[in-house]
Coordinates of C-alpha atoms and ligand atoms in Angstrom, one line a residue:
M1 CA -3.3 10.4 -23.8
K2 CA -4.4 7.9 -26.9
E3 CA -5.8 4.8 -25.9
V4 CA -3.2 2.0 -26.4
T5 CA -3.8 -1.3 -27.0
A6 CA -2.4 -4.3 -25.0
Q7 CA 1.1 -5.2 -26.5
R8 CA 3.4 -8.1 -25.1
T9 CA 6.6 -5.7 -24.7
A10 CA 4.8 -2.9 -22.9
G11 CA 4.9 -3.6 -19.3
T12 CA 2.6 -0.7 -17.9
L13 CA -0.6 -0.6 -20.6
I14 CA -4.2 0.6 -19.7
S15 CA -6.7 -0.9 -22.1
S16 CA -9.4 1.6 -22.1
P17 CA -10.4 4.5 -21.8
D18 CA -8.1 7.4 -22.1
I19 CA -6.5 8.3 -18.6
T20 CA -8.4 11.3 -17.6
P21 CA -7.3 14.7 -16.6
E22 CA -8.4 14.2 -12.9
E23 CA -6.8 10.9 -12.6
L24 CA -3.3 12.5 -13.6
Q25 CA -3.9 15.5 -11.2
L26 CA -4.0 12.8 -8.5
A27 CA -1.4 10.4 -9.8
V28 CA 1.0 13.5 -10.1
R29 CA 0.0 14.2 -6.1
N30 CA 0.2 10.7 -5.0
H31 CA 3.1 8.8 -6.3
S32 CA 3.8 5.0 -5.8
M33 CA 7.2 3.4 -4.8
P34 CA 9.6 3.1 -8.0
L35 CA 9.8 -1.2 -8.4
E36 CA 13.7 -0.8 -8.1
A37 CA 13.0 0.5 -4.7
L38 CA 11.8 -2.8 -3.5
R39 CA 16.3 -3.9 -3.3
Y40 CA 16.0 -2.0 0.4
D41 CA 14.4 -3.4 3.6
I42 CA 13.7 -0.3 4.7
T43 CA 12.0 1.9 1.9
P44 CA 14.2 5.4 2.0
L45 CA 12.1 8.4 2.8
G46 CA 10.9 9.6 -0.6
L47 CA 10.7 6.8 -2.1
H48 CA 8.1 5.4 0.1
Y49 CA 4.5 5.5 -1.7
L50 CA 2.1 8.5 -0.9
L51 CA -1.8 8.8 -0.7
I52 CA -3.3 11.9 0.5
H53 CA -7.2 12.4 -0.4
F54 CA -7.8 16.2 0.3
D55 CA -4.9 18.4 1.3
I56 CA -1.6 18.2 3.5
P57 CA -3.2 20.3 6.8
P58 CA -1.3 22.7 8.0
V59 CA -0.2 21.7 11.5
S60 CA 2.1 23.5 14.2
A61 CA 3.7 21.0 16.5
S62 CA 3.3 23.8 19.4
D63 CA -0.4 23.9 19.1
F64 CA -0.8 20.2 18.7
S65 CA -2.9 17.8 20.5
L66 CA -4.4 14.7 20.3
T67 CA -7.8 14.0 22.4
I68 CA -8.7 10.4 23.1
G69 CA -12.8 10.6 24.0
G70 CA -16.0 9.5 23.5
H71 CA -17.2 6.6 25.6
V72 CA -14.2 6.7 28.4
S73 CA -14.5 7.5 32.0
K74 CA -11.2 10.0 31.5
P75 CA -11.0 11.8 28.7
L76 CA -7.3 12.4 27.7
V77 CA -5.6 15.3 26.3
L78 CA -2.2 15.1 24.7
S79 CA 0.5 17.3 23.9
L80 CA 3.2 15.6 21.2
D81 CA 5.7 15.8 24.2
D82 CA 3.2 13.9 26.4
I83 CA 3.0 11.0 23.6
K84 CA 6.8 11.1 23.1
A85 CA 7.2 10.1 26.9
R86 CA 5.7 7.1 26.8
A87 CA 7.0 4.0 26.4
A88 CA 8.2 4.0 22.4
T89 CA 8.2 0.8 19.9
T90 CA 9.7 0.8 16.9
L91 CA 8.7 -1.4 14.0
A92 CA 9.2 -2.6 10.6
V93 CA 5.8 -2.0 8.8
T94 CA 4.8 -2.5 5.3
L95 CA 1.7 -0.4 4.1
E96 CA 0.1 -0.8 0.8
C97 CA -3.0 1.3 -0.5
A98 CA -6.3 -1.4 -1.1
G99 CA -6.2 0.6 -4.5
N100 CA -2.7 -0.8 -5.9
G101 CA -3.4 -2.2 -9.2
R102 CA -6.7 -0.5 -9.9
A103 CA -5.4 1.1 -13.1
R104 CA -4.9 -2.4 -14.7
L105 CA -9.0 -3.4 -14.1
S106 CA -11.3 -2.9 -17.0
P107 CA -13.1 -0.2 -17.3
R108 CA -11.1 1.4 -14.9
P109 CA -12.9 2.9 -11.6
M110 CA -12.2 6.5 -11.6
S111 CA -9.6 7.1 -8.3
Q112 CA -6.0 7.1 -7.7
P113 CA -5.0 4.9 -11.0
W114 CA -1.9 3.0 -9.2
L115 CA -0.3 0.1 -11.3
G116 CA 1.1 -2.2 -8.4
E117 CA 3.3 -0.5 -6.8
A118 CA 1.8 1.5 -3.7
V119 CA 4.1 -0.1 -1.1
G120 CA 6.4 0.7 1.2
N121 CA 8.4 -0.9 4.3
A122 CA 9.1 2.0 6.9
E123 CA 10.4 1.7 10.0
W124 CA 7.7 3.3 12.4
T125 CA 8.5 4.7 16.0
G126 CA 5.2 5.5 18.3
T127 CA 3.4 4.5 21.3
P128 CA 1.4 1.4 21.7
L129 CA -2.5 2.6 21.8
A130 CA -3.4 0.0 23.9
P131 CA -2.3 1.2 27.2
L132 CA -3.4 4.9 26.2
L133 CA -7.1 3.1 26.1
E134 CA -6.6 1.6 29.2
E135 CA -5.7 5.0 30.9
A136 CA -8.8 6.7 29.2
G137 CA -11.2 4.1 30.9
V138 CA -13.1 2.9 28.0
R139 CA -16.4 2.0 29.4
S140 CA -19.0 -1.1 29.1
G141 CA -20.7 -1.3 25.5
A142 CA -17.6 0.6 23.3
V143 CA -17.9 -0.4 19.8
D144 CA -15.7 1.5 17.7
V145 CA -12.4 3.0 18.1
V146 CA -12.6 6.3 15.5
F147 CA -9.3 7.9 14.5
T148 CA -9.9 11.5 13.0
G149 CA -7.5 13.3 10.9
L150 CA -7.0 17.5 10.7
D151 CA -7.6 17.0 7.2
R152 CA -11.1 18.0 5.5
G153 CA -12.7 17.7 1.8
I154 CA -15.5 16.6 0.0
Q155 CA -15.7 13.3 -1.7
R156 CA -18.6 12.3 -3.6
G157 CA -20.9 15.1 -2.4
V158 CA -19.8 14.4 1.3
D159 CA -18.1 17.0 3.0
Q160 CA -15.8 15.5 5.8
W161 CA -12.8 14.6 7.9
Y162 CA -10.8 12.4 7.1
E163 CA -11.6 9.6 9.3
R164 CA -11.7 5.1 9.6
S165 CA -12.5 3.2 12.5
L166 CA -11.1 0.0 14.2
S167 CA -13.3 -2.2 16.5
L168 CA -12.1 -2.2 19.8
A169 CA -10.9 -5.5 19.7
D170 CA -8.5 -4.6 17.0
A171 CA -7.6 -1.2 18.3
S172 CA -6.6 -2.6 21.2
R173 CA -4.0 -5.0 20.0
P174 CA -0.9 -4.7 20.9
E175 CA 1.0 -3.5 17.4
V176 CA -1.3 -0.4 16.8
L177 CA 0.7 2.4 17.3
L178 CA 0.7 5.9 17.8
A179 CA 3.6 7.0 15.5
Y180 CA 5.6 10.1 15.4
A181 CA 8.7 9.2 13.3
I182 CA 9.5 7.4 10.1
N183 CA 12.5 5.5 9.3
G184 CA 14.2 7.7 12.9
A185 CA 13.1 10.8 11.4
P186 CA 10.0 12.8 12.9
L187 CA 6.9 12.4 10.2
P188 CA 7.4 14.7 7.2
P189 CA 4.0 16.5 6.5
Q190 CA 3.1 14.4 3.7
H191 CA 3.2 11.1 5.9
G192 CA 1.1 12.5 8.6
Y193 CA 3.1 14.9 11.2
P194 CA 3.1 15.2 13.8
L195 CA 1.4 12.2 14.3
R196 CA -0.9 8.8 12.6
V197 CA -2.3 5.7 13.8
I198 CA 0.1 2.3 12.3
V199 CA -2.4 -0.4 11.9
P200 CA 0.2 -3.5 10.9
G201 CA -1.4 -5.8 8.4
W202 CA -4.2 -3.8 7.4
Y203 CA -4.4 -1.8 3.7
G204 CA -3.3 1.8 3.7
M205 CA -6.8 4.0 4.6
T206 CA -6.7 2.2 8.2
H207 CA -3.4 4.2 9.0
V208 CA -5.0 7.9 9.9
K209 CA -2.5 10.5 8.9
W210 CA -2.5 14.0 10.7
L211 CA -4.3 12.3 14.1
R212 CA -6.0 14.6 15.9
S213 CA -8.4 13.0 17.8
I214 CA -9.5 9.4 19.2
T215 CA -13.3 8.6 19.9
V216 CA -14.8 5.2 21.2
T217 CA -18.0 5.0 20.4
D218 CA -20.8 3.1 21.8
T219 CA -22.4 2.5 18.2
A220 CA -20.8 1.4 15.2
F221 CA -19.1 4.5 13.4
D222 CA -20.7 5.5 10.0
G223 CA -18.2 7.4 8.8
Y224 CA -17.6 7.9 5.0
Q225 CA -14.8 6.0 4.2
Q226 CA -15.8 3.4 6.9
V227 CA -19.4 2.4 5.3
T228 CA -19.5 4.5 1.9
A229 CA -16.1 3.4 0.6
Y230 CA -13.3 0.7 1.2
H231 CA -15.8 -2.0 0.5
Y232 CA -15.6 -4.9 -2.4
R233 CA -19.0 -4.1 -4.3
T234 CA -19.3 -5.1 -8.0
V235 CA -22.5 -4.1 -8.1
Q236 CA -23.6 -0.3 -7.4
G237 CA -25.7 -0.6 -3.8
E238 CA -25.3 -3.6 -2.8
A239 CA -23.8 -4.1 1.0
G240 CA -20.3 -5.9 -0.1
E241 CA -17.5 -6.8 2.0
P242 CA -15.5 -4.1 3.7
V243 CA -12.0 -3.6 3.1
T244 CA -9.7 -5.2 5.7
R245 CA -6.3 -6.5 5.7
M246 CA -3.9 -6.9 3.3
N247 CA -4.0 -9.7 0.3
P248 CA -0.8 -11.7 -0.3
R249 CA 1.2 -9.7 -2.8
A250 CA 4.7 -10.6 -4.3
L251 CA 6.5 -7.9 -6.7
M252 CA 10.3 -8.0 -8.4
V253 CA 12.6 -5.7 -9.1
P254 CA 12.3 -5.8 -12.9
P255 CA 15.8 -7.2 -14.3
G256 CA 17.9 -5.9 -16.7
V257 CA 17.4 -2.2 -18.3
P258 CA 14.3 -0.4 -19.0
E259 CA 13.4 1.2 -22.5
F260 CA 12.1 4.9 -21.6
M261 CA 8.4 4.7 -22.5
S262 CA 7.1 1.5 -22.9
R263 CA 9.7 0.0 -19.6
T264 CA 10.1 -3.1 -21.4
R265 CA 13.3 -4.8 -19.8
F266 CA 16.4 -5.8 -21.8
V267 CA 18.9 -8.2 -20.4
E268 CA 21.5 -10.5 -21.9
K269 CA 21.3 -14.2 -22.4
G270 CA 22.5 -16.0 -19.2
V271 CA 21.7 -16.3 -15.3
H272 CA 19.6 -13.1 -13.4
S273 CA 19.0 -12.7 -10.1
V274 CA 15.9 -11.9 -9.7
Q275 CA 14.8 -10.6 -6.1
G276 CA 11.8 -9.0 -4.9
R277 CA 9.5 -8.6 -1.8
A278 CA 6.6 -10.5 -0.7
W279 CA 3.9 -9.4 1.8
S280 CA 0.5 -9.9 3.1
G281 CA -1.6 -8.8 6.0
K282 CA -3.8 -12.1 6.4
G283 CA -1.2 -14.7 7.8
S284 CA 2.5 -14.9 6.6
I285 CA 4.1 -15.2 3.1
V286 CA 5.2 -19.1 3.2
K287 CA 6.1 -19.4 -0.7
V288 CA 7.1 -16.8 -3.5
E289 CA 6.7 -18.6 -6.6
F290 CA 8.3 -17.2 -10.1
S291 CA 7.4 -17.7 -14.3
D292 CA 9.1 -16.9 -17.1
D293 CA 5.9 -17.7 -19.2
G294 CA 3.6 -15.3 -18.2
G295 CA 2.2 -17.8 -15.2
K296 CA 2.3 -21.1 -17.0
L297 CA 5.1 -23.0 -15.2
W298 CA 5.9 -22.0 -11.7
S299 CA 9.0 -22.1 -9.7
A300 CA 10.0 -21.9 -6.3
A301 CA 11.9 -18.9 -5.1
A302 CA 14.1 -18.5 -2.2
L303 CA 12.8 -16.8 0.6
E304 CA 14.4 -14.7 3.6
A305 CA 13.4 -14.3 6.9
S306 CA 11.6 -10.9 7.1
A307 CA 12.1 -7.6 9.7
S308 CA 9.3 -8.1 11.9
P309 CA 6.0 -9.8 11.3
Y310 CA 4.5 -7.0 9.7
S311 CA 7.3 -6.3 7.3
W312 CA 7.8 -7.5 3.9
R313 CA 10.0 -10.4 3.1
R314 CA 12.6 -10.6 0.4
W315 CA 12.8 -13.1 -2.0
T316 CA 15.4 -14.2 -4.8
F317 CA 15.1 -16.5 -8.3
D318 CA 18.2 -17.7 -10.1
W319 CA 16.6 -16.8 -13.9
D320 CA 18.4 -18.5 -16.3
A321 CA 17.7 -16.7 -19.7
T322 CA 18.7 -19.3 -21.5
K323 CA 17.5 -18.0 -25.3
D324 CA 16.6 -14.5 -27.0
G325 CA 13.4 -13.5 -27.2
E326 CA 10.5 -12.0 -25.2
Y327 CA 9.0 -13.3 -22.0
E328 CA 6.6 -12.1 -19.6
L329 CA 8.1 -12.6 -15.9
C330 CA 5.4 -13.4 -13.3
A331 CA 6.0 -13.6 -9.5
R332 CA 3.2 -14.9 -6.6
A333 CA 2.7 -15.2 -3.3
T334 CA 1.3 -17.5 -0.9
D335 CA 0.4 -17.2 3.0
D336 CA -0.1 -19.7 5.6
A337 CA -3.5 -18.9 5.3
G338 CA -3.5 -20.5 2.1
N339 CA -4.4 -17.2 0.4
V340 CA -2.7 -17.3 -3.0
Q341 CA -2.3 -14.3 -5.5
P342 CA -4.8 -14.4 -8.5
S343 CA -3.3 -15.0 -12.3
D344 CA -6.0 -12.1 -13.2
T345 CA -7.4 -9.2 -11.8
K346 CA -10.7 -9.0 -10.2
W347 CA -13.4 -6.4 -10.8
N348 CA -15.0 -4.3 -8.5
L349 CA -16.6 -0.9 -8.4
E350 CA -14.0 0.8 -6.4
G351 CA -10.9 -1.3 -7.8
V352 CA -9.9 -2.4 -4.3
E353 CA -7.9 -5.4 -3.1
N354 CA -6.5 -6.3 -6.4
N355 CA -3.6 -8.5 -5.8
A356 CA -3.5 -10.2 -9.6
V357 CA 0.3 -11.1 -9.9
Q358 CA 2.7 -8.6 -11.4
R359 CA 4.0 -9.1 -15.2
V360 CA 7.1 -7.9 -16.0
A361 CA 7.9 -7.7 -20.2
V362 CA 11.3 -8.8 -20.8
V363 CA 13.4 -9.1 -23.9
V364 CA 16.7 -10.9 -24.0
G365 CA 19.3 -10.5 -26.3
A366 CA 18.4 -6.9 -27.2
P367 CA 19.4 -6.0 -31.1
N368 CA 21.8 -3.3 -30.5
Q369 CA 23.2 -5.3 -27.3
Q370 CA 26.5 -3.6 -28.5
Q371 CA 25.8 -0.3 -26.9
A372 CA 23.3 -1.7 -24.1
P373 CA 25.1 -1.3 -21.0
A374 CA 25.3 -4.5 -18.6
D375 CA 22.9 -5.9 -16.8
G376 CA 22.9 -4.5 -13.5
D377 CA 21.0 -7.7 -11.9
Ligands
MTE1 N1 -5.8 11.8 7.5 C1 -5.7 10.8 6.6 N2 -4.8 10.1 6.6 C2 -4.7 9.0 5.6 C3 -5.1 9.4 4.1 C4 -5.6 10.4 3.7 O1 -5.9 11.0 3.1 N3 -5.9 11.5 5.1 N4 -4.8 8.7 3.3 C5 -4.9 7.0 3.8 C6 -5.1 6.4 2.5 S1 -6.0 5.5 1.3 C7 -3.5 5.6 2.2 S2 -3.3 4.3 1.0 C8 -2.4 5.7 3.5 C9 -1.1 6.0 2.8 O2 -0.1 6.3 3.8 P1 1.3 7.1 3.4 O3 1.1 8.1 2.8 O4 1.9 7.6 4.1 O5 1.7 6.3 2.5 O6 -2.7 6.6 4.4 C10 -4.2 6.7 5.2 N5 -4.4 7.8 6.0
MO2 MO1 -5.3 4.0 0.1

């Protein structure tokens, strides 16, 4: 693919360098959520984003068991039926990949090249983890709870099972679930069949899929995905800040109709009800603002209630497109902890935690309006 230079009317541009075959390989395995799917309160299965580091592991439900061990007095081995027989909770949870927005950085960190749509809001059903930890009898001096998947691979030369940890306090929070269903159906292979952990409010890497063991440790867990990856670092070798909870973000359903290649939107003059969703893992969303001039002037959007404290909130804004011409629509979220989306990307080595405002290129009054279908928004 040729390098492209930024053009106002091309919504999804990457400045430099060219996308590599390796990034394309990852991009076609792991898809984002089409922005028009922001219309659904609960993201339909198949439209939810997907991130798989290595391979989807082969799993047989009958052979499957989860072990809870390590620094506990009574290790547990549970079948899927044992887990399903326990108290069940269903919770709407917004999941977003920590690398969302990575491909907008320049130079672009080499990994899954997300533009800005690595998100989904699903209804997860499972059993709370805290009572299981209690049953296993966590011993004094426990530090971390390690979640290990059935998938193995090599990343930056390190042969590993995919695993991540939480502090004992974070793992014991009541909203942390061992989930076996999504949107009322068993987990499909790509979302972690038969079992995964759901840690509401945290970036995606925390929600370990194909979960096979939970290990309580008495020293800090130092696995690759915990201490090497998922840190905000601007200089190679610095300690950096671990990536934890999601920064606030608002996204809109781009109004009108897209031009096939650039995805520039075409709308007619008049009022367009623009809608979208906003979420934060660091607080509750208290404000969403809308701009049609690239973020110079902002107006408050209307906010609706969310399905759960961990689910995105719908917002709407009646945009009055009074004049023909080119516009850059933006949305910006603020949470009650005072976090606001920045207007520009913040470069870091892994391209994580990038929550710069969304920018949608729109043309009002297409030259060939006669043939253009009516605006759907
Ligand atoms: N076992 C395992 N769990 C995993 C991953 C993985 O590669 N292996 N990817 C993580 C990352 S980086 C993300 S963003 C989420 C994606 O979850 P989803 O594919 O269900 O949307 O899963 C997380 N859990
Ligand atoms: Mo991720």
